Tab-separated table of C-alpha atoms in Angstrom:
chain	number	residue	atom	x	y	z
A	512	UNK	CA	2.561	49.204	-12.711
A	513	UNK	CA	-0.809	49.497	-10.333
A	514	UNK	CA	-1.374	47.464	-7.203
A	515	UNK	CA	-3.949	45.573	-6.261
A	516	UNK	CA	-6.167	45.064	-3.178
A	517	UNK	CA	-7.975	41.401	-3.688
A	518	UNK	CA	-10.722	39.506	-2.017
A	519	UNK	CA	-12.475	36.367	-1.547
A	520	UNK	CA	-15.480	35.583	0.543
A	521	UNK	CA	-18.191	32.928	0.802
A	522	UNK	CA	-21.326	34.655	0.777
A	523	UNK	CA	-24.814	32.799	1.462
A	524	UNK	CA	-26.717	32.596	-1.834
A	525	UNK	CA	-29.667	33.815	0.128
A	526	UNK	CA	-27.597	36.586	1.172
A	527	UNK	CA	-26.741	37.401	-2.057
A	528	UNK	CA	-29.027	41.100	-2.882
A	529	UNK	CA	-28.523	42.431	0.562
A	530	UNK	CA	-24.203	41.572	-0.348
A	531	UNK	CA	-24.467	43.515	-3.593
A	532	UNK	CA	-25.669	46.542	-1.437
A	533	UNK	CA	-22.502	46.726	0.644
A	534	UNK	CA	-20.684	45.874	-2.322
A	535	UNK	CA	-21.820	48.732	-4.115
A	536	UNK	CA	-21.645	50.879	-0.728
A	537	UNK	CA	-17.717	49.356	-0.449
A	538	UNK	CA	-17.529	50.600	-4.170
A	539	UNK	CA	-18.812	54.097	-3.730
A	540	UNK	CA	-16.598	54.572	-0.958
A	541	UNK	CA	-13.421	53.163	-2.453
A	542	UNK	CA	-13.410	55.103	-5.787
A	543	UNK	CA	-14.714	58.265	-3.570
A	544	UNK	CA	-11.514	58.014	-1.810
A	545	UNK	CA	-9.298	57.709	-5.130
A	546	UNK	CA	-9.187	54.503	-5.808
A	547	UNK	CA	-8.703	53.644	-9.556
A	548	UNK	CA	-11.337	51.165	-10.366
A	549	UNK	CA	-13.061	48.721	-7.928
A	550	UNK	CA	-15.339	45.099	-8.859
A	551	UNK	CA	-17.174	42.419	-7.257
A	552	UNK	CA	-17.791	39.631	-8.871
A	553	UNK	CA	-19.706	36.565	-7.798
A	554	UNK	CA	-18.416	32.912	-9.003
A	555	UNK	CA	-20.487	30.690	-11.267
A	556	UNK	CA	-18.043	28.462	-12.573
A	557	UNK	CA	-15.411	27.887	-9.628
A	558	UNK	CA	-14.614	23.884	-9.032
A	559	UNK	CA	-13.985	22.152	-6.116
A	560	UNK	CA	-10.871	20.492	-5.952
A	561	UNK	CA	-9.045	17.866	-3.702
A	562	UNK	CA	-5.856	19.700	-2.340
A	563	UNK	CA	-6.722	23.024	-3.574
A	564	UNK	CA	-9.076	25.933	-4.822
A	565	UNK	CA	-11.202	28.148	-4.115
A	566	UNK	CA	-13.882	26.611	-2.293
A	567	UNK	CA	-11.639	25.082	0.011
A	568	UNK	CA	-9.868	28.106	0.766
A	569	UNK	CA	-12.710	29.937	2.229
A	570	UNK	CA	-14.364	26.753	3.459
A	571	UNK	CA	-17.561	26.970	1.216
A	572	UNK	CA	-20.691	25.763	2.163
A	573	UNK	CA	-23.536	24.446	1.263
A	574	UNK	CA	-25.770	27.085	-0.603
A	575	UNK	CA	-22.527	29.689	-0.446
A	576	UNK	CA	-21.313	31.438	-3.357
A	577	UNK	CA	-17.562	32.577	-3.905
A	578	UNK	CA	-17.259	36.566	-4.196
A	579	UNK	CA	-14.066	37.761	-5.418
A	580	UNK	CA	-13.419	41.744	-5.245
A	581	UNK	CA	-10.698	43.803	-6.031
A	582	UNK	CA	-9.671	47.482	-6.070
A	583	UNK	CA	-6.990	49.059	-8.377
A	584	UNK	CA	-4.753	51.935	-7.040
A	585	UNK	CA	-1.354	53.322	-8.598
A	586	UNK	CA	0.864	52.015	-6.215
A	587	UNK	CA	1.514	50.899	-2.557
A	588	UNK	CA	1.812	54.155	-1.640
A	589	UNK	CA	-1.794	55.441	-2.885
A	590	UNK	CA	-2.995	52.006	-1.793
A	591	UNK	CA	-2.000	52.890	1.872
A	592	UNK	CA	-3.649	56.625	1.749
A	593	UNK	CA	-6.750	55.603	0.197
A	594	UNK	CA	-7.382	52.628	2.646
A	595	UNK	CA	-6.374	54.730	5.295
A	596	UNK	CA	-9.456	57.345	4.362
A	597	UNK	CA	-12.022	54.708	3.489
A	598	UNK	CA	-11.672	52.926	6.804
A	599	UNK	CA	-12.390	56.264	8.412
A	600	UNK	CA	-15.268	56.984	6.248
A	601	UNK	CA	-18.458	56.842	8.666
A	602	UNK	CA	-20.211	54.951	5.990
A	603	UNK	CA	-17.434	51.813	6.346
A	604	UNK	CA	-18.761	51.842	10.360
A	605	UNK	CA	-21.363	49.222	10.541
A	606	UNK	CA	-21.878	46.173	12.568
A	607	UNK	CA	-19.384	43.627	11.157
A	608	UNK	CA	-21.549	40.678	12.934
A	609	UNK	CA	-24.387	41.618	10.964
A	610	UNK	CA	-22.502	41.736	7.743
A	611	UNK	CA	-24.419	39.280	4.596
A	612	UNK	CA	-21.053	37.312	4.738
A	613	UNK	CA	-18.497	35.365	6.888
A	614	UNK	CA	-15.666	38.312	7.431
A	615	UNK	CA	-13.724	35.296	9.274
A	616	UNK	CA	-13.941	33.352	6.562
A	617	UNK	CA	-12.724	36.110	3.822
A	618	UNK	CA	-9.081	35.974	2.398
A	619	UNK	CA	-7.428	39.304	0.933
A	620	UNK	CA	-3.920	40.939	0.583
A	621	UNK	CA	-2.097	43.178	-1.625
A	622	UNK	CA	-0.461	42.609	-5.028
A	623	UNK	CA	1.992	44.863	-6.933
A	624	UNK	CA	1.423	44.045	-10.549
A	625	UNK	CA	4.220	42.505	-12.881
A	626	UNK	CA	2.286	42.354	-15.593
A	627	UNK	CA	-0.905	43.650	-17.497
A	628	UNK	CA	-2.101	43.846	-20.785
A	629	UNK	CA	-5.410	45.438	-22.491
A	630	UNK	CA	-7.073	44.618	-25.490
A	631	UNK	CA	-6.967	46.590	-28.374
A	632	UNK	CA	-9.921	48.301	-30.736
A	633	UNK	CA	-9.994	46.795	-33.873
A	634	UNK	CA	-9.634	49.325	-36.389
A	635	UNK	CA	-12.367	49.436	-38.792
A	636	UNK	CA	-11.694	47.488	-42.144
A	637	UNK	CA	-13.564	48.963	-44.460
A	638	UNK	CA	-12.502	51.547	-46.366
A	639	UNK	CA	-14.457	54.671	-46.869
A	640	UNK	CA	-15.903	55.017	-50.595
A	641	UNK	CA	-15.158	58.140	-52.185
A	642	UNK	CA	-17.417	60.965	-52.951
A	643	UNK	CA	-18.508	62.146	-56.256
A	644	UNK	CA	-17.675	65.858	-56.210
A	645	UNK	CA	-21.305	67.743	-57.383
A	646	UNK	CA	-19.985	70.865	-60.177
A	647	UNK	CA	-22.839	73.333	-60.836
């Protein structure tokens, strides 16, 4: 089973183009480095709740929007070698204080996966029709 490197951020919606640049810039870098796939997504449908959720585990805001990311490597192992080469990579080194987000505020950590599935192609239904063979 792959592991799992996940991430949630309040972002300010104003913010929002100049976070898809590092995002992609945090995406180049991450499957340059060998990781297996890599997405950012930003929430549109994420409820507030009373005791618990999302919003209130990054301490949303006002005109904030939730970003969840995550990276997909074959196990701990390649986790731990790819992070290792992406946090050297000169293009990770930029000023963290001028960052589109609230790093403070940003909640992450590893998962080994237990379970996983993937949808299947539907086979096409209709049959073929046969061809009339042509004779000279």
């Amino acid at each position: 089973m792959s592991y799992l490197d996940v991430f949630i951020l309040p972002v300010p919606k104003k913010n929002l183009k100049r976070y898809k640049a590092v995002a992609q810039l945090a995406c180049d870098v991450w499957m340059d480095h060998g990781a297996l796939s890599y997405v950012e997504t930003v929430g549109d449908d994420v409820p507030a709740g009373k005791l618990t959720s999302l919003p209130l585990s990054v301490k949303l805001k006002k005109n904030e929007a939730i970003a969840l990311g995550y990276a997909v490597y074959k196990s701990r192992a390649h986790r731990d070698q790819v992070s290792k080469k992406v946090f050297a990579d000169p293009r990770m080194q930029f000023d963290w204080k001028k960052a589109p987000f609230d790093g403070q505020r940003m909640i992450f950590g590893g998962f080994e996966q237990i379970l996983g599935a993937v949808a299947k192609a539907k086979a096409a239904t209709k049959k073929a029709k046969p061809r009339a063979s042509k004779r000279a």
